[in-house]
Amino acid sequence: MFSIIRSTALVSILSTALSKQTIWGCGLLGTVPGISQNGATTPDTQKLIDGLKKSSTTGKVTYWNWALVPQQGQNLSKDFEFVPEQWGMAAVNPGLVIPSGSSNYPIGEGVTSPSTMSSLFLGSNEPDITGSCLGNLMGKCNASCTNDEVLGHRCPVALLYGPPADVLPNGHCDCWSQSEATSSGFWSFDGCSKLQPLPSLFSNPKCVDAVMSAWRQQAATVVQKGFKYLSTPLVAANMEWLSSFVDAACANCNSISCGCPSHLSWHFYGNDCRPKELGGYDNFQKKLNQTKQL
């Protein structure tokens, strides 16, 4: 599966190893113009949808948003297949997972989506890197404040929208009150001692046990909700991390019911519309080769 994702800063491609059963084709992310809340489409938007549908064996357009359901303003029609994702590494709350194959499912108070819930459930977002805090401290804040920093009233609060500001000398900030992180590797994890244990997860067996316990719990929920496919976490850069994850998740297990993922997922970044000059295409090919080996 190649789901092409466009943002103002970069083009990210989510690559999932092809399955004989399903090819999800080219998908969309963000606000799609020309679709009303009830799923009605304008002629131009329907022309785009009809074209994209041809890339998929499901007969629908794939849509993904890092979340479990479409968010406010993300209007979809009956021609869309929504692919849910548990953003963090903690086990998903079963009560928030819409069963696979559902349509006209609730996404907010009194609001439903006419799209169809996919047969694919995506793993967490970029646990292989720490990332940064979004907003006015982007690129400066690379970790959360410690309890002592919070209690000492020394923790600067990141704002999604606000003037530039400074972080603590160690790069710490409050990224939870009014902002959010780019990667799940930014956060701590229950059962792991390090402040940011996920990027170096496989150097700590005790932490691996804690993470895999949550992963297997999530896999059981995914199966119970009728999903046929489960992807690995979506790694940003470290394919060795992905390989180690598969080794751990598939030890003594060969199905999603016990946590062995059916698909590999990773991101591709091409900067400044110069994928050749800056090596984006070469990096993409390298990841494809590593995926094939895995």
mmCIF file of C-alpha atoms in Angstrom:
data_model
loop_
_atom_site.group_PDB
_atom_site.id
_atom_site.type_symbol
_atom_site.label_atom_id
_atom_site.label_comp_id
_atom_site.label_asym_id
_atom_site.label_seq_id
_atom_site.Cartn_x
_atom_site.Cartn_y
_atom_site.Cartn_z
ATOM 1 C CA MET A 1 0.000 0.000 0.000
ATOM 2 C CA PHE A 2 1.240 3.488 -0.807
ATOM 3 C CA SER A 3 -0.880 6.150 0.832
ATOM 4 C CA ILE A 4 0.360 9.528 -0.359
ATOM 5 C CA ILE A 5 0.163 12.146 2.340
ATOM 6 C CA ARG A 6 0.728 15.852 1.642
ATOM 7 C CA SER A 7 1.388 18.570 4.210
ATOM 8 C CA THR A 8 2.663 22.108 3.973
ATOM 9 C CA ALA A 9 6.147 21.091 5.089
ATOM 10 C CA LEU A 10 6.752 17.718 3.481
ATOM 11 C CA VAL A 11 5.369 14.785 1.553
ATOM 12 C CA SER A 12 5.154 11.648 3.661
ATOM 13 C CA ILE A 13 4.407 8.247 2.154
ATOM 14 C CA LEU A 14 3.091 5.501 4.416
ATOM 15 C CA SER A 15 4.356 2.245 2.910
ATOM 16 C CA THR A 16 2.736 -1.011 3.889
ATOM 17 C CA ALA A 17 3.888 -4.328 2.421
ATOM 18 C CA LEU A 18 1.460 -5.563 -0.204
ATOM 19 C CA SER A 19 -1.048 -8.230 0.754
ATOM 20 C CA LYS A 20 -2.500 -10.712 -1.738
ATOM 21 C CA GLN A 21 -5.940 -10.034 -0.341
ATOM 22 C CA THR A 22 -6.073 -6.245 -0.381
ATOM 23 C CA ILE A 23 -4.339 -3.300 -2.028
ATOM 24 C CA TRP A 24 -5.477 -0.027 -0.472
ATOM 25 C CA GLY A 25 -4.062 2.115 -3.277
ATOM 26 C CA CYS A 26 -3.617 5.886 -3.199
ATOM 27 C CA GLY A 27 -5.204 7.616 -0.238
ATOM 28 C CA LEU A 28 -5.849 11.054 1.207
ATOM 29 C CA LEU A 29 -5.273 12.913 4.460
ATOM 30 C CA GLY A 30 -6.523 16.248 5.787
ATOM 31 C CA THR A 31 -9.568 18.247 4.755
ATOM 32 C CA VAL A 32 -10.964 17.125 1.394
ATOM 33 C CA PRO A 33 -12.820 20.045 -0.251
ATOM 34 C CA GLY A 34 -16.196 19.503 -1.837
ATOM 35 C CA ILE A 35 -17.670 17.011 0.651
ATOM 36 C CA SER A 36 -20.514 17.971 2.968
ATOM 37 C CA GLN A 37 -21.001 16.571 6.456
ATOM 38 C CA ASN A 38 -23.640 14.136 5.159
ATOM 39 C CA GLY A 39 -21.248 12.834 2.480
ATOM 40 C CA ALA A 40 -22.595 14.660 -0.563
ATOM 41 C CA THR A 41 -19.870 15.567 -3.055
ATOM 42 C CA THR A 42 -19.370 18.224 -5.701
ATOM 43 C CA PRO A 43 -18.821 17.032 -9.302
ATOM 44 C CA ASP A 44 -15.112 17.957 -9.268
ATOM 45 C CA THR A 45 -14.472 16.162 -5.985
ATOM 46 C CA GLN A 46 -16.375 13.095 -7.168
ATOM 47 C CA LYS A 47 -14.192 13.037 -10.293
ATOM 48 C CA LEU A 48 -11.092 12.945 -8.068
ATOM 49 C CA ILE A 49 -12.630 10.207 -5.902
ATOM 50 C CA ASP A 50 -13.585 8.090 -8.906
ATOM 51 C CA GLY A 51 -10.029 8.289 -10.194
ATOM 52 C CA LEU A 52 -8.421 7.348 -6.886
ATOM 53 C CA LYS A 53 -10.800 4.414 -6.390
ATOM 54 C CA LYS A 54 -9.208 2.684 -9.364
ATOM 55 C CA SER A 55 -5.944 2.290 -7.446
ATOM 56 C CA SER A 56 -7.610 0.163 -4.751
ATOM 57 C CA THR A 57 -8.956 -3.377 -4.765
ATOM 58 C CA THR A 58 -11.555 -2.309 -2.184
ATOM 59 C CA GLY A 59 -13.308 0.037 -4.613
ATOM 60 C CA LYS A 60 -12.895 2.877 -2.121
ATOM 61 C CA VAL A 61 -10.462 5.709 -1.402
ATOM 62 C CA THR A 62 -8.260 5.172 1.641
ATOM 63 C CA TYR A 63 -8.267 7.927 4.290
ATOM 64 C CA TRP A 64 -6.020 8.174 7.356
ATOM 65 C CA ASN A 65 -5.593 10.819 10.079
ATOM 66 C CA TRP A 66 -3.495 9.320 12.935
ATOM 67 C CA ALA A 67 -6.729 8.786 14.928
ATOM 68 C CA LEU A 68 -9.453 6.203 15.497
ATOM 69 C CA VAL A 69 -12.227 8.089 13.650
ATOM 70 C CA PRO A 70 -12.475 11.102 11.327
ATOM 71 C CA GLN A 71 -12.161 14.411 13.175
ATOM 72 C CA GLN A 72 -14.161 17.633 12.944
ATOM 73 C CA GLY A 73 -14.084 19.008 9.412
ATOM 74 C CA GLN A 74 -12.853 15.731 7.915
ATOM 75 C CA ASN A 75 -15.989 15.009 5.913
ATOM 76 C CA LEU A 76 -15.954 11.759 3.951
ATOM 77 C CA SER A 77 -18.410 10.129 1.561
ATOM 78 C CA LYS A 78 -19.546 6.534 1.176
ATOM 79 C CA ASP A 79 -16.678 6.074 -1.297
ATOM 80 C CA PHE A 80 -14.050 6.315 1.470
ATOM 81 C CA GLU A 81 -12.466 3.623 3.626
ATOM 82 C CA PHE A 82 -11.201 5.062 6.906
ATOM 83 C CA VAL A 83 -8.031 3.422 8.286
ATOM 84 C CA PRO A 84 -7.788 3.862 12.081
ATOM 85 C CA GLU A 85 -4.566 4.253 14.056
ATOM 86 C CA GLN A 86 -3.686 4.115 17.737
ATOM 87 C CA TRP A 87 -1.246 7.047 17.862
ATOM 88 C CA GLY A 88 0.651 6.048 21.016
ATOM 89 C CA MET A 89 2.136 2.746 22.150
ATOM 90 C CA ALA A 90 -0.309 2.253 25.039
ATOM 91 C CA ALA A 91 -3.028 -0.323 24.380
ATOM 92 C CA VAL A 92 -6.064 1.163 22.660
ATOM 93 C CA ASN A 93 -9.270 1.658 24.656
ATOM 94 C CA PRO A 94 -11.661 -1.005 23.256
ATOM 95 C CA GLY A 95 -14.627 1.304 23.766
ATOM 96 C CA LEU A 96 -13.183 3.779 21.253
ATOM 97 C CA VAL A 97 -12.596 1.281 18.440
ATOM 98 C CA ILE A 98 -15.336 1.157 15.794
ATOM 99 C CA PRO A 99 -15.813 -2.398 14.426
ATOM 100 C CA SER A 100 -14.287 -3.098 11.036
ATOM 101 C CA GLY A 101 -16.784 -2.857 8.193
ATOM 102 C CA SER A 102 -19.030 -0.363 9.996
ATOM 103 C CA SER A 103 -20.520 2.555 8.083
ATOM 104 C CA ASN A 104 -22.496 5.561 9.302
ATOM 105 C CA TYR A 105 -20.605 5.169 12.578
ATOM 106 C CA PRO A 106 -20.513 7.920 15.246
ATOM 107 C CA ILE A 107 -17.592 10.372 15.222
ATOM 108 C CA GLY A 108 -18.968 12.992 17.572
ATOM 109 C CA GLU A 109 -22.101 14.131 19.337
ATOM 110 C CA GLY A 110 -24.903 13.629 16.834
ATOM 111 C CA VAL A 111 -22.470 13.267 13.923
ATOM 112 C CA THR A 112 -21.808 10.138 11.873
ATOM 113 C CA SER A 113 -19.487 9.320 8.969
ATOM 114 C CA PRO A 114 -20.836 7.540 5.859
ATOM 115 C CA SER A 115 -17.356 6.094 5.198
ATOM 116 C CA THR A 116 -16.561 2.436 5.876
ATOM 117 C CA MET A 117 -14.215 1.392 8.688
ATOM 118 C CA SER A 118 -11.240 -0.422 7.158
ATOM 119 C CA SER A 119 -10.098 -3.997 7.646
ATOM 120 C CA LEU A 120 -6.615 -2.598 8.460
ATOM 121 C CA PHE A 121 -5.638 -1.186 11.872
ATOM 122 C CA LEU A 122 -2.422 0.873 12.051
ATOM 123 C CA GLY A 123 0.172 0.791 14.828
ATOM 124 C CA SER A 124 1.564 3.814 16.652
ATOM 125 C CA ASN A 125 3.195 6.880 15.109
ATOM 126 C CA GLU A 126 7.001 7.063 14.937
ATOM 127 C CA PRO A 127 8.106 5.443 18.222
ATOM 128 C CA ASP A 128 11.622 5.126 16.768
ATOM 129 C CA ILE A 129 12.363 8.862 17.179
ATOM 130 C CA THR A 130 11.745 11.418 19.933
ATOM 131 C CA GLY A 131 10.517 14.054 17.502
ATOM 132 C CA SER A 132 9.575 17.436 18.908
ATOM 133 C CA CYS A 133 6.702 19.412 20.369
ATOM 134 C CA LEU A 134 4.384 21.063 17.852
ATOM 135 C CA GLY A 135 3.686 24.780 17.786
ATOM 136 C CA ASN A 136 5.799 27.655 19.045
ATOM 137 C CA LEU A 137 8.462 25.362 20.544
ATOM 138 C CA MET A 138 8.799 23.100 17.500
ATOM 139 C CA GLY A 139 12.425 22.097 17.033
ATOM 140 C CA LYS A 140 13.377 23.428 20.468
ATOM 141 C CA CYS A 141 11.437 21.192 22.860
ATOM 142 C CA ASN A 142 12.643 17.599 22.563
ATOM 143 C CA ALA A 143 11.385 16.103 25.857
ATOM 144 C CA SER A 144 8.778 16.582 28.555
ATOM 145 C CA CYS A 145 9.533 18.348 31.809
ATOM 146 C CA THR A 146 10.321 16.157 34.792
ATOM 147 C CA ASN A 147 8.079 16.157 37.867
ATOM 148 C CA ASP A 148 10.608 18.335 39.705
ATOM 149 C CA GLU A 149 10.579 20.885 36.880
ATOM 150 C CA VAL A 150 6.777 21.003 36.904
ATOM 151 C CA LEU A 151 6.522 21.286 40.694
ATOM 152 C CA GLY A 152 9.187 23.982 40.675
ATOM 153 C CA HIS A 153 7.078 26.037 38.227
ATOM 154 C CA ARG A 154 9.971 26.076 35.771
ATOM 155 C CA CYS A 155 8.273 24.256 32.888
ATOM 156 C CA PRO A 156 7.469 26.426 29.818
ATOM 157 C CA VAL A 157 4.143 25.585 28.169
ATOM 158 C CA ALA A 158 4.181 24.914 24.424
ATOM 159 C CA LEU A 159 1.375 26.491 22.398
ATOM 160 C CA LEU A 160 0.055 25.094 19.124
ATOM 161 C CA TYR A 161 -0.465 28.699 18.037
ATOM 162 C CA GLY A 162 1.605 31.385 19.696
ATOM 163 C CA PRO A 163 4.693 33.599 19.475
ATOM 164 C CA PRO A 164 8.153 31.998 19.561
ATOM 165 C CA ALA A 165 9.329 31.106 23.056
ATOM 166 C CA ASP A 166 12.198 29.365 24.816
ATOM 167 C CA VAL A 167 12.517 25.966 26.472
ATOM 168 C CA LEU A 168 14.551 24.946 29.496
ATOM 169 C CA PRO A 169 18.312 24.622 28.881
ATOM 170 C CA ASN A 170 17.874 20.825 28.669
ATOM 171 C CA GLY A 171 15.231 21.160 25.933
ATOM 172 C CA HIS A 172 12.285 20.280 28.201
ATOM 173 C CA CYS A 173 8.793 21.785 28.034
ATOM 174 C CA ASP A 174 5.137 21.130 28.837
ATOM 175 C CA CYS A 175 3.896 19.530 25.603
ATOM 176 C CA TRP A 176 0.686 18.098 27.045
ATOM 177 C CA SER A 177 -1.374 21.085 28.221
ATOM 178 C CA GLN A 178 -1.839 23.072 25.001
ATOM 179 C CA SER A 179 0.152 21.227 22.372
ATOM 180 C CA GLU A 180 1.141 17.723 21.252
ATOM 181 C CA ALA A 181 4.216 15.871 20.089
ATOM 182 C CA THR A 182 5.098 14.806 16.555
ATOM 183 C CA SER A 183 6.106 11.281 17.574
ATOM 184 C CA SER A 184 5.053 8.728 20.179
ATOM 185 C CA GLY A 185 8.763 8.307 20.969
ATOM 186 C CA PHE A 186 8.570 11.714 22.667
ATOM 187 C CA TRP A 187 6.658 10.272 25.630
ATOM 188 C CA SER A 188 7.398 7.993 28.567
ATOM 189 C CA PHE A 189 5.845 4.542 28.898
ATOM 190 C CA ASP A 190 4.551 2.763 32.020
ATOM 191 C CA GLY A 191 6.926 -0.011 33.008
ATOM 192 C CA CYS A 192 9.987 1.683 31.461
ATOM 193 C CA SER A 193 12.402 3.728 33.546
ATOM 194 C CA LYS A 194 13.770 6.180 30.942
ATOM 195 C CA LEU A 195 12.050 9.489 30.234
ATOM 196 C CA GLN A 196 11.841 8.595 26.526
ATOM 197 C CA PRO A 197 12.287 4.826 26.326
ATOM 198 C CA LEU A 198 10.758 3.979 22.947
ATOM 199 C CA PRO A 199 13.508 5.029 20.472
ATOM 200 C CA SER A 200 16.024 2.824 22.331
ATOM 201 C CA LEU A 201 13.385 0.276 23.340
ATOM 202 C CA PHE A 202 15.240 -2.878 22.350
ATOM 203 C CA SER A 203 18.201 -2.169 24.609
ATOM 204 C CA ASN A 204 16.002 -2.738 27.680
ATOM 205 C CA PRO A 205 14.372 -6.216 27.967
ATOM 206 C CA LYS A 206 12.129 -5.139 30.862
ATOM 207 C CA CYS A 207 10.805 -2.236 28.804
ATOM 208 C CA VAL A 208 10.303 -4.526 25.801
ATOM 209 C CA ASP A 209 8.152 -6.791 27.974
ATOM 210 C CA ALA A 210 5.980 -3.848 29.080
ATOM 211 C CA VAL A 211 5.511 -2.545 25.536
ATOM 212 C CA MET A 212 4.784 -5.979 24.066
ATOM 213 C CA SER A 213 2.244 -6.719 26.775
ATOM 214 C CA ALA A 214 0.313 -3.590 25.767
ATOM 215 C CA TRP A 215 0.753 -4.459 22.083
ATOM 216 C CA ARG A 216 -0.700 -7.959 22.527
ATOM 217 C CA GLN A 217 -3.613 -6.496 24.474
ATOM 218 C CA GLN A 218 -4.270 -4.101 21.600
ATOM 219 C CA ALA A 219 -4.009 -6.902 19.031
ATOM 220 C CA ALA A 220 -6.680 -8.853 20.891
ATOM 221 C CA THR A 221 -8.974 -5.827 20.776
ATOM 222 C CA VAL A 222 -8.342 -5.337 17.058
ATOM 223 C CA VAL A 223 -9.276 -8.953 16.310
ATOM 224 C CA GLN A 224 -12.329 -8.790 18.566
ATOM 225 C CA LYS A 225 -13.494 -5.741 16.590
ATOM 226 C CA GLY A 226 -13.286 -7.707 13.331
ATOM 227 C CA PHE A 227 -10.103 -6.305 11.761
ATOM 228 C CA LYS A 228 -8.255 -8.684 9.429
ATOM 229 C CA TYR A 229 -4.949 -6.830 9.250
ATOM 230 C CA LEU A 230 -2.674 -5.143 11.792
ATOM 231 C CA SER A 231 0.343 -3.053 10.839
ATOM 232 C CA THR A 232 3.540 -2.465 12.763
ATOM 233 C CA PRO A 233 4.075 0.975 14.279
ATOM 234 C CA LEU A 234 4.776 3.547 11.565
ATOM 235 C CA VAL A 235 8.510 4.163 11.882
ATOM 236 C CA ALA A 236 10.067 7.439 10.779
ATOM 237 C CA ALA A 237 13.612 6.377 9.988
ATOM 238 C CA ASN A 238 15.015 3.411 11.910
ATOM 239 C CA MET A 239 14.382 0.226 9.955
ATOM 240 C CA GLU A 240 16.452 -1.758 12.473
ATOM 241 C CA TRP A 241 13.889 -0.701 15.086
ATOM 242 C CA LEU A 242 11.164 -2.079 12.825
ATOM 243 C CA SER A 243 13.009 -5.365 12.386
ATOM 244 C CA SER A 244 13.501 -5.734 16.139
ATOM 245 C CA PHE A 245 9.832 -4.980 16.719
ATOM 246 C CA VAL A 246 8.754 -7.708 14.315
ATOM 247 C CA ASP A 247 11.148 -10.165 16.001
ATOM 248 C CA ALA A 248 9.635 -9.398 19.405
ATOM 249 C CA ALA A 249 6.000 -9.262 18.275
ATOM 250 C CA CYS A 250 6.208 -12.490 16.264
ATOM 251 C CA ALA A 251 8.198 -14.553 18.762
ATOM 252 C CA ASN A 252 6.102 -17.700 19.298
ATOM 253 C CA CYS A 253 3.268 -16.043 17.355
ATOM 254 C CA ASN A 254 2.317 -15.949 13.678
ATOM 255 C CA SER A 255 -1.043 -14.159 13.555
ATOM 256 C CA ILE A 256 -2.424 -10.771 14.517
ATOM 257 C CA SER A 257 -4.535 -12.377 17.246
ATOM 258 C CA CYS A 258 -1.416 -12.690 19.406
ATOM 259 C CA GLY A 259 0.322 -9.580 18.097
ATOM 260 C CA CYS A 260 2.313 -10.604 15.011
ATOM 261 C CA PRO A 261 1.558 -7.813 12.488
ATOM 262 C CA SER A 262 0.424 -8.619 8.969
ATOM 263 C CA HIS A 263 1.913 -5.473 7.429
ATOM 264 C CA LEU A 264 5.046 -3.339 7.726
ATOM 265 C CA SER A 265 4.551 0.429 7.925
ATOM 266 C CA TRP A 266 6.997 3.309 7.603
ATOM 267 C CA HIS A 267 7.156 6.933 6.553
ATOM 268 C CA PHE A 268 9.025 8.460 3.650
ATOM 269 C CA TYR A 269 10.018 12.119 3.722
ATOM 270 C CA GLY A 270 11.012 14.205 0.719
ATOM 271 C CA ASN A 271 12.002 17.781 1.555
ATOM 272 C CA ASP A 272 11.712 20.999 -0.484
ATOM 273 C CA CYS A 273 10.385 19.194 -3.586
ATOM 274 C CA ARG A 274 13.971 18.049 -4.275
ATOM 275 C CA PRO A 275 13.873 14.277 -3.644
ATOM 276 C CA LYS A 276 16.800 13.552 -5.977
ATOM 277 C CA GLU A 277 19.126 16.350 -4.919
ATOM 278 C CA LEU A 278 18.541 15.837 -1.181
ATOM 279 C CA GLY A 279 18.532 12.034 -1.315
ATOM 280 C CA GLY A 280 14.847 11.440 -0.650
ATOM 281 C CA TYR A 281 14.425 8.946 -3.473
ATOM 282 C CA ASP A 282 17.594 7.096 -2.490
ATOM 283 C CA ASN A 283 16.298 6.821 1.064
ATOM 284 C CA PHE A 284 12.963 5.552 -0.243
ATOM 285 C CA GLN A 285 14.684 2.836 -2.279
ATOM 286 C CA LYS A 286 16.827 1.873 0.721
ATOM 287 C CA LYS A 287 13.719 1.425 2.854
ATOM 288 C CA LEU A 288 12.092 -0.652 0.123
ATOM 289 C CA ASN A 289 15.166 -2.908 0.000
ATOM 290 C CA GLN A 290 15.193 -3.287 3.796
ATOM 291 C CA THR A 291 11.456 -4.053 3.740
ATOM 292 C CA LYS A 292 12.019 -6.774 1.168
ATOM 293 C CA GLN A 293 14.751 -8.324 3.322
ATOM 294 C CA LEU A 294 12.550 -8.220 6.395
#
